[in-house]
XYZ file of C-alpha atoms in Angstrom:
478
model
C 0.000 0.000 0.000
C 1.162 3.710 -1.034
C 2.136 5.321 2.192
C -0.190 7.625 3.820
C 0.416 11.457 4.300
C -0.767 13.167 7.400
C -1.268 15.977 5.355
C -1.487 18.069 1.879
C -0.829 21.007 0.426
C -2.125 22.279 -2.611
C -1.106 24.995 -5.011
C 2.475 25.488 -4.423
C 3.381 28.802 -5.023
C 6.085 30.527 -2.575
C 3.899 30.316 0.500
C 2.044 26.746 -0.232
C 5.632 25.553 -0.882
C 7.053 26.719 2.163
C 3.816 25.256 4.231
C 4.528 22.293 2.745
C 8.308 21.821 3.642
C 8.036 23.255 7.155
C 5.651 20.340 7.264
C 8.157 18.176 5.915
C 10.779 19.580 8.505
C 8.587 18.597 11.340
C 8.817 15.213 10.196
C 5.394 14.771 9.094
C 4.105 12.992 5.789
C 2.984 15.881 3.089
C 0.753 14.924 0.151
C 1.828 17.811 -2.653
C -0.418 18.693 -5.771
C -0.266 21.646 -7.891
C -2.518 22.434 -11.256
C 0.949 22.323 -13.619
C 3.040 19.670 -12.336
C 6.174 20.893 -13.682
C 5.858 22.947 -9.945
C 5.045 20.224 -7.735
C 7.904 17.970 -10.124
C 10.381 21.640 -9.103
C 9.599 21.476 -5.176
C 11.306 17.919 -5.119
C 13.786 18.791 -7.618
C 15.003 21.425 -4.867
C 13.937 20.346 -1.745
C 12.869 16.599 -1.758
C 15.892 15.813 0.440
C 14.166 17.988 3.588
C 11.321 15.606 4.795
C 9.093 12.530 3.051
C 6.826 14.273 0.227
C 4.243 11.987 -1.939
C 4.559 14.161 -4.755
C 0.537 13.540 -6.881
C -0.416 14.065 -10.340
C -4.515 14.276 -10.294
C -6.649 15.758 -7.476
C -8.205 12.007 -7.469
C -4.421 10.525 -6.596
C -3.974 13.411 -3.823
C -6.656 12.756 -2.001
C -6.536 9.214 -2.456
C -2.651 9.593 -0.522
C -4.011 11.193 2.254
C -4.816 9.644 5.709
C -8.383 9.703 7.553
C -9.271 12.131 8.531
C -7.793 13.909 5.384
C -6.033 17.601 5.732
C -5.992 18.948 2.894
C -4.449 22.567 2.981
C -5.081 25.190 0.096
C -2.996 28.217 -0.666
C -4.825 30.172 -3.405
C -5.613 33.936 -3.699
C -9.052 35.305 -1.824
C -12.230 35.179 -3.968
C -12.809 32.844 -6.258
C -10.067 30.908 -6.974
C -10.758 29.549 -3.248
C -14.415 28.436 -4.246
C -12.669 27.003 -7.233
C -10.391 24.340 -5.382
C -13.366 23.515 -3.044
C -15.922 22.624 -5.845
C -12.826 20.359 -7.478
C -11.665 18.513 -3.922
C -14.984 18.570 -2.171
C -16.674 16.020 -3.917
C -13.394 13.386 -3.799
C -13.939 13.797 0.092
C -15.526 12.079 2.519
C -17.504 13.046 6.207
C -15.179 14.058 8.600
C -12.312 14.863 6.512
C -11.277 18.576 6.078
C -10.397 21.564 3.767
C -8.145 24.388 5.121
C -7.958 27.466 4.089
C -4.662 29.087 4.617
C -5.002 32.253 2.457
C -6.713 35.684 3.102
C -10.399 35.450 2.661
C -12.978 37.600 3.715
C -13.933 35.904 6.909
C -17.850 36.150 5.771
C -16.663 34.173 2.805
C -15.643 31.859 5.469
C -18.402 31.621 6.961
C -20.665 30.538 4.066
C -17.904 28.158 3.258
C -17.789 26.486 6.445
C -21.790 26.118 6.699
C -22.052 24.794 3.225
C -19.428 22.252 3.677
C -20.567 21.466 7.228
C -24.273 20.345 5.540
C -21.783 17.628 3.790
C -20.230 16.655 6.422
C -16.999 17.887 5.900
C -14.779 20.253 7.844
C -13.911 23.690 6.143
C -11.129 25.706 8.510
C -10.462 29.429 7.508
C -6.629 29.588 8.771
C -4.618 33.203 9.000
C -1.215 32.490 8.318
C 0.827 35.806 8.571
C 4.201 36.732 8.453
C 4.901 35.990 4.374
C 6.609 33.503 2.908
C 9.796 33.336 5.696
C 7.797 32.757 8.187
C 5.851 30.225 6.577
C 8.801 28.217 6.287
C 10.484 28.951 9.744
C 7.169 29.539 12.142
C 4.203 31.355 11.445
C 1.622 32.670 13.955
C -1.060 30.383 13.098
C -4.795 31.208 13.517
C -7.267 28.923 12.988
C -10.893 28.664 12.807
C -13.796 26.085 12.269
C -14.549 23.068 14.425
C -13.267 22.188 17.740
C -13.761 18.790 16.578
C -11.691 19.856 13.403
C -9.082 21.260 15.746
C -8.623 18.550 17.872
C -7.286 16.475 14.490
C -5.140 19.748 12.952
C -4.432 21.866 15.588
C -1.332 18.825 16.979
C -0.105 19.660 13.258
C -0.419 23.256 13.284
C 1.244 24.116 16.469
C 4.018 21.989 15.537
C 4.857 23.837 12.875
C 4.255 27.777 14.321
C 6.480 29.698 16.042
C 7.380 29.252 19.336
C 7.936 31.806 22.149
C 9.291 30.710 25.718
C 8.411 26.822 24.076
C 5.077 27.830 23.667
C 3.631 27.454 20.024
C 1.942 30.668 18.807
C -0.640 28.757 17.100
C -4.489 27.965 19.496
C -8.072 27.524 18.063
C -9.438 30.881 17.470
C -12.817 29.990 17.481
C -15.836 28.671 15.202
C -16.396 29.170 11.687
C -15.081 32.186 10.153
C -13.537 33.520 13.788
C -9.439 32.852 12.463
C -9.848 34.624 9.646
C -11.693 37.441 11.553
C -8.761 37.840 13.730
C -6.424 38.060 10.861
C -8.626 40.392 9.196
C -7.616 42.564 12.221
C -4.380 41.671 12.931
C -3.842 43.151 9.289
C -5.206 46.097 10.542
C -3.450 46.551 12.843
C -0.456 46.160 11.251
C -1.866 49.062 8.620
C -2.161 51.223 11.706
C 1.772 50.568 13.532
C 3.417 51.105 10.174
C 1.836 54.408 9.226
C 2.913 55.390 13.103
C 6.142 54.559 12.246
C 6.081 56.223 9.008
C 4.949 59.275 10.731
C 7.752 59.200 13.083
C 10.192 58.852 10.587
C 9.092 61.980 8.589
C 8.671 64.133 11.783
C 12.271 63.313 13.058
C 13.500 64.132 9.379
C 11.315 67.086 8.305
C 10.782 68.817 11.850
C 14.617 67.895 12.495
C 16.484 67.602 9.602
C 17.544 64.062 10.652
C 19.324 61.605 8.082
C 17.866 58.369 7.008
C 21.044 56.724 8.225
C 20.511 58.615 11.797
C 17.360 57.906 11.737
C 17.962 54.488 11.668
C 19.966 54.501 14.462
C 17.298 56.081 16.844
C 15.084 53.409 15.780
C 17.673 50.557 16.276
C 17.993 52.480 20.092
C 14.196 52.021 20.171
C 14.415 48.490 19.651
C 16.314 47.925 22.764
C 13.403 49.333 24.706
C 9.784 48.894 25.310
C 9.585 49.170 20.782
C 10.995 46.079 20.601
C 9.365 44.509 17.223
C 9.807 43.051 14.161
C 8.753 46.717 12.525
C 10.528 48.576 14.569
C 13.421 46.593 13.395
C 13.319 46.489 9.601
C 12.437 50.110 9.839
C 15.917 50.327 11.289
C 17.139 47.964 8.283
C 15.189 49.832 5.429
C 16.094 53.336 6.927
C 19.759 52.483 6.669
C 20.395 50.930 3.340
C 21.768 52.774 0.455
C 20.691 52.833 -3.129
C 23.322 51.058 -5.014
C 22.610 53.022 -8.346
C 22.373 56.344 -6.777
C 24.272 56.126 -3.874
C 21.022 57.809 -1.728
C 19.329 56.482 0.450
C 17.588 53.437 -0.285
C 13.820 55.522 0.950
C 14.161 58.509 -0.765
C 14.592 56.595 -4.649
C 10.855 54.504 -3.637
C 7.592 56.183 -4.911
C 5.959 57.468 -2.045
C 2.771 55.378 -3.071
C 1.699 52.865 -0.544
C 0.193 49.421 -1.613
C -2.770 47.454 -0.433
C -3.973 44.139 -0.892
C -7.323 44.608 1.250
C -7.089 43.465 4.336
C -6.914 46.582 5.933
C -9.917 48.007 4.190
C -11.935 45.021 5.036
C -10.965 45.678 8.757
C -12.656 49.272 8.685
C -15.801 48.560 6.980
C -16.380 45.902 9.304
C -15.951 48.050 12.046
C -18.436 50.665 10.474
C -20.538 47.679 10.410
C -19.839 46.809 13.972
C -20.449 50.210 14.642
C -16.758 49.932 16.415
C -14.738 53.257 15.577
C -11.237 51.789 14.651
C -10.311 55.779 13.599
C -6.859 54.686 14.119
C -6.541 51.851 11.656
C -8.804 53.889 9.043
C -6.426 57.144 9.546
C -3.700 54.496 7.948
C -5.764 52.863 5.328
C -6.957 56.607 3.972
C -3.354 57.403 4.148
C -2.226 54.594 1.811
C -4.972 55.786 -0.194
C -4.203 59.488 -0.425
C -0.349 58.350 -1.567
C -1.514 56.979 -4.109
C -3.609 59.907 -5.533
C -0.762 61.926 -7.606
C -2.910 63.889 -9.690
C -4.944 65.314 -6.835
C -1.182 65.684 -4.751
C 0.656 67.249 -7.750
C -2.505 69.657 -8.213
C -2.369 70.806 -4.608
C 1.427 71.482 -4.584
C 0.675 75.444 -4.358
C -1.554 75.315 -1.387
C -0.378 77.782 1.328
C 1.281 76.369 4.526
C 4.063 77.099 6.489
C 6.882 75.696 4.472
C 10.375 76.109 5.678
C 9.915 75.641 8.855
C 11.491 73.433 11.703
C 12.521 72.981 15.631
C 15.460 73.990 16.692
C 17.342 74.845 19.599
C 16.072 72.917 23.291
C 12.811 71.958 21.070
C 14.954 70.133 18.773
C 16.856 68.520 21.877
C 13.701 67.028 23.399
C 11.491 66.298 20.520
C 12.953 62.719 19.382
C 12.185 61.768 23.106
C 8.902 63.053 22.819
C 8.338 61.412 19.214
C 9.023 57.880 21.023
C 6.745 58.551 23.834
C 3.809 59.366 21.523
C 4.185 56.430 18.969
C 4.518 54.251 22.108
C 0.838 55.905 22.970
C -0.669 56.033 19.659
C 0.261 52.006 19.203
C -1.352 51.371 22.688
C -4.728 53.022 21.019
C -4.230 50.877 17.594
C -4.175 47.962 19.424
C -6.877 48.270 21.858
C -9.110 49.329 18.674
C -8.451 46.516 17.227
C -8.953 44.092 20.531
C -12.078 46.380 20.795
C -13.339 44.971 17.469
C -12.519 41.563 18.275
C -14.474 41.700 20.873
C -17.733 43.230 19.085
C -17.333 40.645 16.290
C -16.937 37.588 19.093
C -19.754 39.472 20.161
C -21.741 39.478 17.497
C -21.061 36.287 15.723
C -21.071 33.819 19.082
C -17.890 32.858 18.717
C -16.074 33.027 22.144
C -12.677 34.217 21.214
C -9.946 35.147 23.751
C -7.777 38.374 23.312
C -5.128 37.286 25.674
C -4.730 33.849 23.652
C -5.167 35.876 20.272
C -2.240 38.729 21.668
C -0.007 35.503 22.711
C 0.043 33.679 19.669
C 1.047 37.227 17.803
C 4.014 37.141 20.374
C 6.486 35.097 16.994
C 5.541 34.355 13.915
C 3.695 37.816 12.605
C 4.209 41.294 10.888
C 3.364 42.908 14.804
C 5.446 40.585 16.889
C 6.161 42.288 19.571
C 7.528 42.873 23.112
C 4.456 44.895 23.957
C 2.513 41.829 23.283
C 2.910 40.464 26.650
C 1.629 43.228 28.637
C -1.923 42.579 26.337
C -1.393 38.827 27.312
C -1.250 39.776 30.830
C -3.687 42.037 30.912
C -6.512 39.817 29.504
C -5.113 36.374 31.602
C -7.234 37.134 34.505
C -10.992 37.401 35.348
C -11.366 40.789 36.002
C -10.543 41.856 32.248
C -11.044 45.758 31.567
C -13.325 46.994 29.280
C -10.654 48.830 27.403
C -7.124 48.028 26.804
C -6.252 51.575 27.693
C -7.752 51.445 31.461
C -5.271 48.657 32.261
C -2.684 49.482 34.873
C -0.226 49.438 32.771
C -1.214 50.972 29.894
C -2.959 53.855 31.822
C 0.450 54.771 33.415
C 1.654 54.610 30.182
C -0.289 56.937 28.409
C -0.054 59.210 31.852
C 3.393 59.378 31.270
C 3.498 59.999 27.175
C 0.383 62.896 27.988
C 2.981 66.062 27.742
C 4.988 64.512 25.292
C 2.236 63.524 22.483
C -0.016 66.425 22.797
C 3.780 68.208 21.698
C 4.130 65.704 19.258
C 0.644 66.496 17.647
C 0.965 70.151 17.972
C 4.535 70.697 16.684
C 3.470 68.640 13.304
C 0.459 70.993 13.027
C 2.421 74.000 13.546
C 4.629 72.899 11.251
C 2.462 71.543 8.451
C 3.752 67.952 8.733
C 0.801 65.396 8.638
C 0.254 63.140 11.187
C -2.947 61.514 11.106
C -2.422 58.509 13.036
C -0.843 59.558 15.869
C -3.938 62.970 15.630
C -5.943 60.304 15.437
C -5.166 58.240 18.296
C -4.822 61.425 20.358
C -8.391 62.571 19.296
C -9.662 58.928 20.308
C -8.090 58.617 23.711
C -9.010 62.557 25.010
C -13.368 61.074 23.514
C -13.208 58.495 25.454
C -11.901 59.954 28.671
C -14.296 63.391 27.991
C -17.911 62.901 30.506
C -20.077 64.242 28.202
C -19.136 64.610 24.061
C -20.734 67.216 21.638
C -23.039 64.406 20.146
C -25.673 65.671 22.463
C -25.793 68.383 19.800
C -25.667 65.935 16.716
C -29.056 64.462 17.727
C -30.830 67.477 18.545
C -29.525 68.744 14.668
C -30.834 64.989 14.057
C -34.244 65.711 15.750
C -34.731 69.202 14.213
C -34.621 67.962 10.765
C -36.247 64.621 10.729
C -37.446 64.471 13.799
C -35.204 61.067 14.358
C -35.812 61.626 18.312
C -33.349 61.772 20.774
C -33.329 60.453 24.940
C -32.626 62.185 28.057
C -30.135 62.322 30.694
C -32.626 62.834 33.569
C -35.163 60.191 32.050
C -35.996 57.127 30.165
C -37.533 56.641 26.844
C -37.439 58.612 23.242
C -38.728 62.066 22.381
C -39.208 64.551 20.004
C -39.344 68.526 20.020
C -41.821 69.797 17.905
C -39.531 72.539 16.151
C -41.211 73.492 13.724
C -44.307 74.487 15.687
C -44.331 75.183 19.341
C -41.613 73.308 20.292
C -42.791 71.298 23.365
C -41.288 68.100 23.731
C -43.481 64.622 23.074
C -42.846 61.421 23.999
C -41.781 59.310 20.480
């Protein structure tokens, strides 16, 4: 009899051919099947020596190699090319086995994907695998969804393979159906919002101080021995200090100052809008990518007046790197407990029990926001008495105490100067609503009630009501 895998990977592109080989590494048996089989044929060609592969011809033979319950893992773009490979392998399949999903789907995608295949008796587990194609080869944080029952088979195969911090693998069930690929929907987001607060606190230091790249890079390789310690913080430090080899500049200044999406990021703030959680944060970051990459409108607004020219100097200039550090420490606390916040609503919403101090402890290795920081969100949420906001913590309230002075200069200096600095004006503009007893939306809903009569409620008692503005203006119970 052919031997058995314990599991497959299909469509081996960069990351399904790492998958597969860290897989391999582990010591475990890995079907491999690919559309062109010149690919699958190039993987053993290259790497066969690394593990035992069953290299397959025909979606019939790859399933056939696999053992009960059957793993099969996909790696195919969002959309549908995913629906694609399911309508080829589902029908080969049989109850029990499963499909996962290892690339970025819309986790409502998920969702219906998981139900349909459920009513056939087969397991369909939306997986977030972050951290690109190195870390898909040398540990990934792993987040999966579906099943517990799916879990229980996987999950031994999954955490073998994930990144480990202090020997523990960064890899747990996230939850039911579409709940993993909900988290890495946010985790992307996330991720949107510390890089644009990084790339905010590289063009203050440079513009408001006249900084190098290259010195630059060495306040952010100082950072990284602190309380930044993370994997951004330290290719920022990498990027910042490379030179152009055709130019001799710096590497950053000979890149088009147009930032890339794939998606993710976006799909994290209109689910928040439809959470009704405000993420303004990781939005501030995905409208920024958006406005670089609006030329015509930023070439046709070259001439508009601000105060060009000018910068800190003197004790200003002394203090203000100090102060930048202390407010993208702050403005990162807020990104992340938006995006814990929206966890929350959509475990909430969609009954599916997740844990932010597991989530925050498996994004400790493995992920674009590993972090330091990380473990004070681990601790935080490891008890029973969990705050309602990351920011009341203990920690992270004497935190933000401390940055207070230093980011409100921070924020003012860039306006003064003309610098943008959305996400950390954001974060600012967040923290100071939340902690404010009453807000000016008192004022929203009677503007709401005066022109269509949408009815507002009372401080001093229950129920709805309505002014009648337009005639004698005594209020009525709606």
């Amino acid at each position: 009899m052919a031997e058995q895998a314990d599991i497959g990977v299909t469509r081996l592109a960069v990351m399904g051919r790492n998958l597969a080989r860290n897989f391999a590494r582990h010591g475990h048996t890995v079907a491999l099947h690919n559309r062109t089989e010149a690919r699958t044929q190039a993987l053993m060609a290259e790497f066969g020596g690394e593990g035992n592969f069953v290299p397959t011809e025909s979606a019939q033979q790859f399933v056939a190699s696999l053992a009960r319950p059957r793993r099969l893992m996909v790696m195919v773009k969002a959309g549908a090319p995913t629906d694609t490979v399911i309508d080829e392998f589902a029908p080969l399949l049989e109850p029990g086995d499963m499909i996962v999903d290892g690339g970025n789907a819309h986790f409502a995608d998920t969702r219906r994907r998981e139900a349909a295949l459920r009513d056939r008796g087969l397991h369909f587990v939306g997986t977030g695998v972050p951290g690109g194609e190195e870390r898909a080869l040398h540990g990934p944080s792993i987040m999966p969804g579906g099943s517990a029952e799916a879990y229980a088979s996987l999950g031994p195969l999954l955490e073998d393979i994930s990144a480990k911090v202090d020997d523990e693998p960064c890899c747990t069930h996230i939850g039911p159906d579409g709940a993993g690929h909900f988290v890495k929907m946010v985790h992307n987001g996330i991720e949107y919002a510390d890089m644009q607060l990084i790339a905010e606190a590289y063009d203050l230091l440079r513009r408001a101080l006249g900084m190098t790249p290259a010195r630059i890079a060495e306040v952010f390789r100082t950072w990284n021995q602190g309380r930044l310690e993370s994997y951004l913080i330290e290719i920022t430090a990498e990027v910042l200090g490379h030179t152009d080899a055709a130019t001799g500049k710096p590497f950053v200044d000979v890149v088009l100052d147009q930032a890339e999406q794939k998606g993710t990021g976006r799909w994290t703030v209109q689910t928040a809008l439809d959470l009704g959680i405000p993420v303004s944060g990781i939005a501030e970051a995905v409208f920024a990518r958006s406005l670089s990459g609006h030329a015509d409108l930023r070439d046709a607004s070259q001439g508009l007046p601000g105060p060009a020219g000018r910068s800190l100097g003197g004790s200003a200039a002394e203090s203000f790197t100090d102060d930048v550090e202390q407010a993208l420490y702050a403005s990162k606390i807020v990104a992340y407990a938006q995006g814990v916040h929206q966890i929350q609503a959509g475990s909430q919403e969609y009954g599916w029990g997740i844990d932010p101090g597991a989530v925050a402890k498996i994004w400790r290795g493995g992920c674009i926001i590993r972090a330091r920081f990380l473990n004070r969100i681990t601790e935080t949420y490891s008890g029973t008495d969990q705050p309602v906001t990351l920011l009341t913590a203990p920690y992270f309230r004497e935190a933000l105490q401390a940055a207070q002075d230093a980011w409100r200069r921070v924020v003012s200096s860039a306006a003064e100067l003309g610098l943008p600095a959305p996400g950390f004006s954001a974060a600012l503009a967040y923290y100071d609503a939340l902690r404010s007893p009453r807000l000016p939306a008192a004022l929203i809903q009677g503007q709401r009630d005066f022109f269509g009569a949408h009815t507002y409620r009372r401080t001093d008692r229950d129920g709805a009501f309505h002014t009648l503005w337009g005639g004698d203006r005594t209020e009525q119970s709606a």
